Short mmCIF file of C-alpha atoms in Angstrom, two decimals:
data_model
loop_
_atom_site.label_atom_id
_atom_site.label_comp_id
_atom_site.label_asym_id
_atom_site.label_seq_id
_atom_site.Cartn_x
_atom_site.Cartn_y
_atom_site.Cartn_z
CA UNK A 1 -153.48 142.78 84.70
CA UNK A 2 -152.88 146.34 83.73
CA UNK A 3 -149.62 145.79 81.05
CA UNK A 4 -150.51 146.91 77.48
CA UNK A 5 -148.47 146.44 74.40
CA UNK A 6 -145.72 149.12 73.66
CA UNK A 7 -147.49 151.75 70.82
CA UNK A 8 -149.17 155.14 70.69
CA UNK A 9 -153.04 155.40 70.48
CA UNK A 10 -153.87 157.12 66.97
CA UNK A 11 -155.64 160.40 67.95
CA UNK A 12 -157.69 160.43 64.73
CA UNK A 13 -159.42 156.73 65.95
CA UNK A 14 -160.02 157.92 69.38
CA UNK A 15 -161.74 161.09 67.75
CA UNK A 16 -163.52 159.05 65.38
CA UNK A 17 -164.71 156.88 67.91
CA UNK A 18 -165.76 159.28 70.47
CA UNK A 19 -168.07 161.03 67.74
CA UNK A 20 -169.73 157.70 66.91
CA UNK A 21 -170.17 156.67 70.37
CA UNK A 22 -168.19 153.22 69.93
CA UNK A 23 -164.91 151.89 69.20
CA UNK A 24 -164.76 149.44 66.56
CA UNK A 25 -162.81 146.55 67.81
CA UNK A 26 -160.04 144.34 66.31
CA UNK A 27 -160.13 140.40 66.93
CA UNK A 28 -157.42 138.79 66.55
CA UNK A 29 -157.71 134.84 65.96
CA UNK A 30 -154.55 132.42 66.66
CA UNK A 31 -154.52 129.31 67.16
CA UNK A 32 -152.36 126.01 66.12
CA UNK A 33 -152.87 124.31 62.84
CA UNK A 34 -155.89 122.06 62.89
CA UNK A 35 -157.51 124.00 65.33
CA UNK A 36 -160.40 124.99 62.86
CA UNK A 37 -159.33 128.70 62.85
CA UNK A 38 -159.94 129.80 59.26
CA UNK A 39 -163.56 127.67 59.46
CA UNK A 40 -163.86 129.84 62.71
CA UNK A 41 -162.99 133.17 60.70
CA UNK A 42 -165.67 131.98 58.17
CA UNK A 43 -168.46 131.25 60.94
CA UNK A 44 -168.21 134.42 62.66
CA UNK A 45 -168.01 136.73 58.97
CA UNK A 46 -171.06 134.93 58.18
CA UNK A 47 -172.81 135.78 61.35
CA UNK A 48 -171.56 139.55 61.10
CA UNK A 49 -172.84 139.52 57.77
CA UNK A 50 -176.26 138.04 58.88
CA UNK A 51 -176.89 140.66 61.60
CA UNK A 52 -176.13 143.53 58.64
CA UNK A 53 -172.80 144.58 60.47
CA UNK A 54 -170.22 143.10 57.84
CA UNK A 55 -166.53 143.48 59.07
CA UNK A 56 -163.81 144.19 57.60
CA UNK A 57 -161.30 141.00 57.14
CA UNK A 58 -157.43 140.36 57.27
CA UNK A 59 -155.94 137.41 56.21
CA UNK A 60 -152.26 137.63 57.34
CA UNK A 61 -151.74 133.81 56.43
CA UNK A 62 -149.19 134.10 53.25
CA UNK A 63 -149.62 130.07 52.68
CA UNK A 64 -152.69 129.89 52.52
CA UNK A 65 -153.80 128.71 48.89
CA UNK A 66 -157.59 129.39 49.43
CA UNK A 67 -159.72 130.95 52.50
CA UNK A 68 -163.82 130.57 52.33
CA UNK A 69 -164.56 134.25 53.44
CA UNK A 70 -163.69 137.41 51.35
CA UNK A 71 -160.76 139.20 52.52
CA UNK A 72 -160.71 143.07 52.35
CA UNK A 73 -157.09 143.35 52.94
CA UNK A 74 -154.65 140.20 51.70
CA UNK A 75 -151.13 139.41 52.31
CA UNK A 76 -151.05 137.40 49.39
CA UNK A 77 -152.08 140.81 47.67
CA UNK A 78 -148.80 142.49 48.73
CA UNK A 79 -146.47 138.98 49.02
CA UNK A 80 -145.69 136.12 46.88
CA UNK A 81 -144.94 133.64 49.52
CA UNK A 82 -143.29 131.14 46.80
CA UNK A 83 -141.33 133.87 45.61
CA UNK A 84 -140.05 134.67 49.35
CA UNK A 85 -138.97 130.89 49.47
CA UNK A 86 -137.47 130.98 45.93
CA UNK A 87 -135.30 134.18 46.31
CA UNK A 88 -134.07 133.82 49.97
CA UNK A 89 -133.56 130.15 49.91
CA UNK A 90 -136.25 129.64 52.72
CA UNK A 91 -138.55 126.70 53.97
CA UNK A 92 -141.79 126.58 54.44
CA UNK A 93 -141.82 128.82 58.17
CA UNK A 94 -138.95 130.60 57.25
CA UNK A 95 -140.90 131.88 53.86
CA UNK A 96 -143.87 132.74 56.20
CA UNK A 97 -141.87 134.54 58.64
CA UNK A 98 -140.29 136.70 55.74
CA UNK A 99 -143.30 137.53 54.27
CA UNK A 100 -144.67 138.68 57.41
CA UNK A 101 -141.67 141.00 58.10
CA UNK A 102 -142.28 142.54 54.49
CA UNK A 103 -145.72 143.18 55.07
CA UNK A 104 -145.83 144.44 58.17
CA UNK A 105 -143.27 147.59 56.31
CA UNK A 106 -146.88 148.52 54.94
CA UNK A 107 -148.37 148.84 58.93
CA UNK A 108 -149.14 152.79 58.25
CA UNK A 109 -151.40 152.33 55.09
CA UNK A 110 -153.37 149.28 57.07
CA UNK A 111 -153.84 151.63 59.62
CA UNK A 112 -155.18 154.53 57.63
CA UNK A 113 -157.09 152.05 55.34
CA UNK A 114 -158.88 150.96 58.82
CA UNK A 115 -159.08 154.40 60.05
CA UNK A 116 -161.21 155.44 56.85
CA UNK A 117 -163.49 152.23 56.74
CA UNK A 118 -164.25 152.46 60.74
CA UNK A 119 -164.72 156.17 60.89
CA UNK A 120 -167.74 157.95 59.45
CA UNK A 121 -167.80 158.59 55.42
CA UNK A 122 -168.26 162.29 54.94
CA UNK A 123 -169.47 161.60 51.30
CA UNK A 124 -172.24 159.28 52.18
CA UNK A 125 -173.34 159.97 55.82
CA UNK A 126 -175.97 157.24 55.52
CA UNK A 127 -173.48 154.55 55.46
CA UNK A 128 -172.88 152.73 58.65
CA UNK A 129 -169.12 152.49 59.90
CA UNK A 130 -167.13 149.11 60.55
CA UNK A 131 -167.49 147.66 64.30
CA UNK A 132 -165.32 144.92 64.15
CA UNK A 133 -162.33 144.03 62.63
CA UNK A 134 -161.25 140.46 62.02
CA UNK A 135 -158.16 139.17 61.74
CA UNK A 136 -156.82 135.55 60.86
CA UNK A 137 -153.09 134.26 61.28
CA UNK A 138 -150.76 131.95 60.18
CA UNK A 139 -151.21 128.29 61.56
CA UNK A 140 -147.75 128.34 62.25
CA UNK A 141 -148.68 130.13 65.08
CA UNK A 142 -145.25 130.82 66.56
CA UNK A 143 -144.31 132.66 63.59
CA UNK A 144 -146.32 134.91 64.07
CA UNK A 145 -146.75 135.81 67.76
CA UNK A 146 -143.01 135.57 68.74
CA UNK A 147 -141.66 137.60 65.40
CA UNK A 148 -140.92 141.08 65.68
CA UNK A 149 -143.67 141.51 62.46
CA UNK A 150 -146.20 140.18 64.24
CA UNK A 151 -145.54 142.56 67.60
CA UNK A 152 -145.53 145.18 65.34
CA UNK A 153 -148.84 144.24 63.78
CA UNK A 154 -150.41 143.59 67.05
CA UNK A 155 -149.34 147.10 69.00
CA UNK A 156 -150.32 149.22 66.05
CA UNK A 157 -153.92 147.80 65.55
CA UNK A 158 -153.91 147.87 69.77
CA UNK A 159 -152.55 151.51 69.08
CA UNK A 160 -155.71 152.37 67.24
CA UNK A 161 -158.65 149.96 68.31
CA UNK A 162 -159.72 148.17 71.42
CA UNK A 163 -157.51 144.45 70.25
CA UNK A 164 -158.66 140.80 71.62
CA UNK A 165 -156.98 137.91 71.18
CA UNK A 166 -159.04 134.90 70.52
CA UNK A 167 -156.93 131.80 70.90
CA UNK A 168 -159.11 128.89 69.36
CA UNK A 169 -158.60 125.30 70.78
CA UNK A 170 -159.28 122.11 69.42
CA UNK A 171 -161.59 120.28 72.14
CA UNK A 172 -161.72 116.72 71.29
CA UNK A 173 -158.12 116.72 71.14
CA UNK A 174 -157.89 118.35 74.70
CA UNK A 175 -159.74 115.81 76.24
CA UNK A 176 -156.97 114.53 78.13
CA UNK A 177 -155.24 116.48 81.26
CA UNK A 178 -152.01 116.54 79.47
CA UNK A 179 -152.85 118.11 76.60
CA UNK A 180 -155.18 120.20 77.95
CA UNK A 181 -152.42 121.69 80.47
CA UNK A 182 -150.50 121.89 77.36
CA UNK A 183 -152.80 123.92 76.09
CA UNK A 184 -153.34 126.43 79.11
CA UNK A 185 -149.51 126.97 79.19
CA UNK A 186 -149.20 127.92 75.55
CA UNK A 187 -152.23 130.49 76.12
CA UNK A 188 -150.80 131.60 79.07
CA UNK A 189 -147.35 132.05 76.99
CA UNK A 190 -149.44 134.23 74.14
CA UNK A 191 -151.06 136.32 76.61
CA UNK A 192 -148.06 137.41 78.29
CA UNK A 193 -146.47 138.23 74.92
CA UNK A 194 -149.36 139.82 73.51
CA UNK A 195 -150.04 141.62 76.81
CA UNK A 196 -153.78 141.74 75.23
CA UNK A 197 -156.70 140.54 76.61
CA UNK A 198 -157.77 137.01 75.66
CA UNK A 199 -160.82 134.77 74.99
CA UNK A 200 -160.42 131.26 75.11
CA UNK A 201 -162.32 129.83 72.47
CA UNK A 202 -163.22 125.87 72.93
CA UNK A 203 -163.42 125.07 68.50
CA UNK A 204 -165.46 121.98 67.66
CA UNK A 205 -168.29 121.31 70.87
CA UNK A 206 -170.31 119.45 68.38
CA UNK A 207 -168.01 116.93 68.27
CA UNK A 208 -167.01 117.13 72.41
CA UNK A 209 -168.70 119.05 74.73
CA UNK A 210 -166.75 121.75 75.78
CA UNK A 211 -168.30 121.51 80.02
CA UNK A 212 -165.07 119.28 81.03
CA UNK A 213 -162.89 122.02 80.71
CA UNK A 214 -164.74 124.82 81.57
CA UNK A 215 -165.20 122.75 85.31
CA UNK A 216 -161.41 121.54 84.99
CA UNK A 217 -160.57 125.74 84.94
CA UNK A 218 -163.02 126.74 87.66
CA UNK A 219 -162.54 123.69 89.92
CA UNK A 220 -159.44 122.72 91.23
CA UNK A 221 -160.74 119.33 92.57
CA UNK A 222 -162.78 118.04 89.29
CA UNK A 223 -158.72 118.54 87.40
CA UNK A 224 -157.04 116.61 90.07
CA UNK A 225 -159.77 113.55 90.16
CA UNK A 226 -159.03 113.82 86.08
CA UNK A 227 -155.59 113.60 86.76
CA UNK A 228 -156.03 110.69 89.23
CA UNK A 229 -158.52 108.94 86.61
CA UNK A 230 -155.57 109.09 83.83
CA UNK A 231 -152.67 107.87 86.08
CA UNK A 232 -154.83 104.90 86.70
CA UNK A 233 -155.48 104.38 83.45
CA UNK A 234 -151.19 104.45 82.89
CA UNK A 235 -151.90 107.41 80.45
CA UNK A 236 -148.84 109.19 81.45
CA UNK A 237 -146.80 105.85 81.03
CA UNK A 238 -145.03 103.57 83.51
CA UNK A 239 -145.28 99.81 84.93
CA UNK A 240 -147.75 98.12 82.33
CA UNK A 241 -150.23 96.53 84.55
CA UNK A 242 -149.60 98.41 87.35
CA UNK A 243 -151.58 101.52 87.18
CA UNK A 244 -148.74 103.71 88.76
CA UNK A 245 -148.12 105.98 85.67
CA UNK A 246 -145.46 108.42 85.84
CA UNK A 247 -144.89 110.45 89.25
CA UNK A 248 -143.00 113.44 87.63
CA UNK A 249 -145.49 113.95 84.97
CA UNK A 250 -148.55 113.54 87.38
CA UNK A 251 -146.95 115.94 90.13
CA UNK A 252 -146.29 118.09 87.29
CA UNK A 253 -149.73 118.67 86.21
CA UNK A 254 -150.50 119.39 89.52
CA UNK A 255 -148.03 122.19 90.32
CA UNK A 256 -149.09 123.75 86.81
CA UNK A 257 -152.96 123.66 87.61
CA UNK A 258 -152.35 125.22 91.09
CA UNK A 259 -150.12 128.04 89.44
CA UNK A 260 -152.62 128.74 86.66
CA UNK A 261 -155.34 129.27 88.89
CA UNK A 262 -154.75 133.21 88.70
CA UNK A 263 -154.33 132.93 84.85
CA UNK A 264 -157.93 131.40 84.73
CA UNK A 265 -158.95 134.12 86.87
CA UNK A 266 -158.47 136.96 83.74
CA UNK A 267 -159.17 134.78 81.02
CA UNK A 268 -163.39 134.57 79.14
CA UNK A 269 -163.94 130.84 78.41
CA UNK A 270 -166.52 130.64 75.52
CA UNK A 271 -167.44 127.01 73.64
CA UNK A 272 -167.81 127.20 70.17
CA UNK A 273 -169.17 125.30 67.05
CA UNK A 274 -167.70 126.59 63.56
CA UNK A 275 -170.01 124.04 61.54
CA UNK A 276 -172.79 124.86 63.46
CA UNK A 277 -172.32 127.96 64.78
CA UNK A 278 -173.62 127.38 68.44
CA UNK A 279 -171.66 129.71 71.00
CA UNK A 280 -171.27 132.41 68.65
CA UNK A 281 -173.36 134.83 70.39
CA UNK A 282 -171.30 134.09 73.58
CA UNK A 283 -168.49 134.71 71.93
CA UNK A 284 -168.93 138.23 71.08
CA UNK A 285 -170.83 138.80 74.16
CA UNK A 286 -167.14 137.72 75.47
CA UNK A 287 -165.61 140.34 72.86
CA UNK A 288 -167.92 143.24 74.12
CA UNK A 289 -166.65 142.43 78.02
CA UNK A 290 -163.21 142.43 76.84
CA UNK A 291 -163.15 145.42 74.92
CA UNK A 292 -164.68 147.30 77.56
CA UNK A 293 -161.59 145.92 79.53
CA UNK A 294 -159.31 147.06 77.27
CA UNK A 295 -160.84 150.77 77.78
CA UNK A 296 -160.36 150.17 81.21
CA UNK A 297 -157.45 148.45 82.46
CA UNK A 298 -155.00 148.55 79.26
CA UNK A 299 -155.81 152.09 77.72
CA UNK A 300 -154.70 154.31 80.58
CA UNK A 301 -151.53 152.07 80.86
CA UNK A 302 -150.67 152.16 77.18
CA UNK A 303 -151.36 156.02 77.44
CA UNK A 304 -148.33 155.95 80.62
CA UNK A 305 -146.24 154.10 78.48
CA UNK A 306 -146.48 156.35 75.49
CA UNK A 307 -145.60 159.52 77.67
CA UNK A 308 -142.47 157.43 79.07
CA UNK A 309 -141.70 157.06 75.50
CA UNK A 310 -142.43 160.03 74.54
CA UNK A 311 -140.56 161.61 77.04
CA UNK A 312 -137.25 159.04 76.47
CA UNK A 313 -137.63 160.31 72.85
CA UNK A 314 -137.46 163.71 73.76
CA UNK A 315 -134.07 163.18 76.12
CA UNK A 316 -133.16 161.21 73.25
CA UNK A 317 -133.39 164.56 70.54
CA UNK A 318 -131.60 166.38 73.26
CA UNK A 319 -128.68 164.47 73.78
CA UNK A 320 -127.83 164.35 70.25
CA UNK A 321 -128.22 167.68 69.49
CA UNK A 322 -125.73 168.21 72.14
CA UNK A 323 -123.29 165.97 70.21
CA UNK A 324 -123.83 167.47 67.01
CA UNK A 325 -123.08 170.92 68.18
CA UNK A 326 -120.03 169.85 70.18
CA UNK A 327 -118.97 168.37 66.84
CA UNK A 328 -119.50 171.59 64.83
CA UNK A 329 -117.67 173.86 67.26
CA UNK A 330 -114.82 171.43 68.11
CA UNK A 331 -112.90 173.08 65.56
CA UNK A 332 -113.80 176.37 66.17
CA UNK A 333 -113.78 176.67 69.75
CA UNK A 334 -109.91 176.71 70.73
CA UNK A 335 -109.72 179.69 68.71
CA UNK A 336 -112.59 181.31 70.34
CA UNK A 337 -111.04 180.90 73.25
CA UNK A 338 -107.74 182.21 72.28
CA UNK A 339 -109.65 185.11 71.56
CA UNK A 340 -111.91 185.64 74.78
CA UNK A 341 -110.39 186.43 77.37
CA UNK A 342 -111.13 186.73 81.45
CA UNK A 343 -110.40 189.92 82.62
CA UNK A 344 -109.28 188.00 85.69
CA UNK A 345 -106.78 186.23 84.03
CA UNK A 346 -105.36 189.49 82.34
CA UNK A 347 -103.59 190.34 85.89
CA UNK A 348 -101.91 187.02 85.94
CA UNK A 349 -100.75 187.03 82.28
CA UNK A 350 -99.34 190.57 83.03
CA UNK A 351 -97.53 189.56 85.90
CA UNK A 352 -96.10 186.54 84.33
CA UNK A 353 -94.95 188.74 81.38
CA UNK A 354 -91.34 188.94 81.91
CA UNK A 355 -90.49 185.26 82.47
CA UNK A 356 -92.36 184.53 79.26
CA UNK A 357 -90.52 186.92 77.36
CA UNK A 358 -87.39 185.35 78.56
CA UNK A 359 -88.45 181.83 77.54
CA UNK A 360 -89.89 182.93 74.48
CA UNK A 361 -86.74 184.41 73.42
CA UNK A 362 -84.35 181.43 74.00
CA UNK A 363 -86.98 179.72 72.76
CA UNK A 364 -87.37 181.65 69.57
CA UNK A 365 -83.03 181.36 69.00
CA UNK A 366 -83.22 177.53 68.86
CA UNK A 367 -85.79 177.36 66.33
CA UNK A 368 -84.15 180.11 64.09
CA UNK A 369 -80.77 178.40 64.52
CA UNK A 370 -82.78 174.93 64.09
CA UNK A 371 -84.79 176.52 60.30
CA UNK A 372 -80.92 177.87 59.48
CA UNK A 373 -79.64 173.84 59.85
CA UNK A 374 -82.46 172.28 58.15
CA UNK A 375 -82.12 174.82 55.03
CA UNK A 376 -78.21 175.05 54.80
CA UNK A 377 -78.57 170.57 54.05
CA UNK A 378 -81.70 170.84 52.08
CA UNK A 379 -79.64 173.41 49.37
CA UNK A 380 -76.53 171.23 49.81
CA UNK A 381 -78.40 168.07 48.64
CA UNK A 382 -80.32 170.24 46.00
CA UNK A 383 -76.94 171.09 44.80
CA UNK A 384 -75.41 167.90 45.05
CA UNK A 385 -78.70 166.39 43.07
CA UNK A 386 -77.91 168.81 40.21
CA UNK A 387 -74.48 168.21 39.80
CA UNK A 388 -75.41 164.64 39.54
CA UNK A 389 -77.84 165.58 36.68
CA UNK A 390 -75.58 167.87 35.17
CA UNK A 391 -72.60 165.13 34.76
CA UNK A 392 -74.96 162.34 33.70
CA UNK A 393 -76.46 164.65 30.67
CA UNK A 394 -72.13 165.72 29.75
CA UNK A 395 -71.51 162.12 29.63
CA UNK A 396 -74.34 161.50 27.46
CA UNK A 397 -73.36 164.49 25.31
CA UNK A 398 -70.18 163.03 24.86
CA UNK A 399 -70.79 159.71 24.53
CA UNK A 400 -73.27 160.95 21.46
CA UNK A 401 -70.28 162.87 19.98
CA UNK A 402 -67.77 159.65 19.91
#
């Protein structure tokens, strides 16, 4: 997978980065609500925080009424979600969606704001930069990976910063083949989007071990004995009593596992406790592959695409600077070329002098004889018109007499 989201690298992070020898990197956690995302956010601050590498935190959820970690940069801050709903006559998604798209007008003083915390501080040299960025979303988690705020959000901080996606999952409630295919096809749907790398993140393994579908990804026959276990059971509906659940659904599931097998093949599968915290460490041992990935596979392609776009913008500048100075010599150019002349055309016009002449002239006696017409009626109406006047003002004249 070599595709990249569309935006331009900032040259001032890749500097900064090359002079302190590593790229901080942006993680980006999504998920659906009740997924345990924002207790996920909290659990991985607090271990950040414990190793004396603090992060720096985004909360781009506008909802949200409180969040159990310390945000350094809030959209609540900058938005008044209530106010969103009140003034545009929105619900609930449609007042998180609008908030979003006001925010993300602010993109360029994030960035520089990020720039300055993750680069080194000239006026205290001792203090140690930022190395990883965290970011929490909305749980209406189609608001913000299928908006045009969040794309924008996501390409500049992937502009800047090595980006992962962590998509958190709720395991218990994946237990079933199903939903668990459900699952894959919606992470499959956000990587494609994103065009990121992503981390699977299994939420909640102290409540169900996250093994089953770690096996269920890496073994093609342990999901189809699963899927053979719940059409006995008549989880996918049917015949009560008869065990034959539905066909369609069943063939279904197995058409989607054999296609995802190549997904699973790109994907870092990591299980994770937020009350706990067991798995962290594998987590961002799964963050450090990726964003070495990112270096790798997406960075040179995202550097291709900006020079296509570069290079489209540049066409772009050209084409209308043609137009606009078409547009500004439109009026003058007949006349210029009135003026100029070819001096291979001056033999022709010479030779074709005496037939002009002779056009010209009769030419020339129609339009004088045409002008004489047009004037002789326009004085005999004048003339007529102040006659008219000249009556109307005698008979008042007399009429004030008698």
């Amino acid at each position: 997978m070599a595709s990249t989201p569309a935006a331009e690298p900032s040259s001032s992070a890749t500097a900064t980065a090359t002079m302190s020898g590593s790229e901080p990197v942006a993680i980006v956690c999504v998920g659906m609500a009740g997924s345990g995302k924002t207790t996920f956010m909290q659990r991985i601050n607090a271990h950040l925080h414990g190793q004396r590498d603090p992060p720096y935190v985004i909360n781009l959820d506008p909802a949200v009424l409180n969040v159990p970690f310390e945000s350094n940069i809030d959209i609540r801050d900058s938005v008044n979600y209530k106010e969103v709903m009140k003034q545009y006559n929105l619900g609930p998604n449609g007042g998180i969606l609008t908030a979003l798209n006001l925010f993300s007008t602010k993109v360029d003083q994030i960035l520089k704001l990020l720039e300055k915390r993750t680069g080194p501080d000239p006026e205290n040299p001792d203090k140690k930069p930022t190395k990883n960025i965290l970011v929490d979303t909305p749980g209406q988690i189609e608001a913000f990976v299928w908006s045009a705020s969040g794309q924008i959000l996501l390409e500049s901080l992937a502009s800047s910063f090595p980006t992962v996606v962590a998509y958190i999952i709720d395991t218990p409630r994946t237990a079933s083949t199903s939903t668990f295919m459900s699952n894959m096809l919606y992470a499959c749907s956000i990587l494609y989007k994103t065009k990121l790398p992503m981390i699977l993140v299994f939420n909640k393994t102290d409540v169900k071990d996250a093994s089953f579908a770690k096996e269920w990804m890496t073994d093609y026959d342990a999901f189809q004995a699963a899927l053979s276990q719940d059409e006995a059971a008549n989880a996918f509906g049917g015949v009560e009593g008869e065990g034959s659940g539905s066909g369609y659904m069943s063939s279904l599931l197995n058409s989607m596992s054999m296609m995802l097998e190549e997904f699973y093949a790109h994907l870092s599968v990591v299980g994770v406790s937020s009350m706990t915290g067991a798995g962290v460490d594998d987590f961002f041992a799964a963050v450090k592959d990726k964003a070495e990935e990112f270096k790798r596979d997406y960075r040179s392609e995202l550097e291709r695409k900006r020079n296509e776009r570069e290079e489209m913008k540049r066409k772009n500048r050209e084409k209308e600077l043609d137009k606009m100075m078409k547009g500004m010599s439109m009026g003058s150019t007949s006349a210029a070329n009135d003026q100029i002349r070819n001096p291979e055309d001056e033999d022709e016009d010479e030779l074709d002098a005496d037939n002009d002449i002779d056009d010209y002239d009769d030419d020339e006696e129609d339009d004088r004889e045409g002008l004489q017409s047009r004037y002789e009626a326009a004085m005999a109406a004048k003339e007529d018109s102040t006659m008219d006047d000249a009556s109307f003002a005698k008979y008042l004249h007399m009429q004030r007499k008698g």
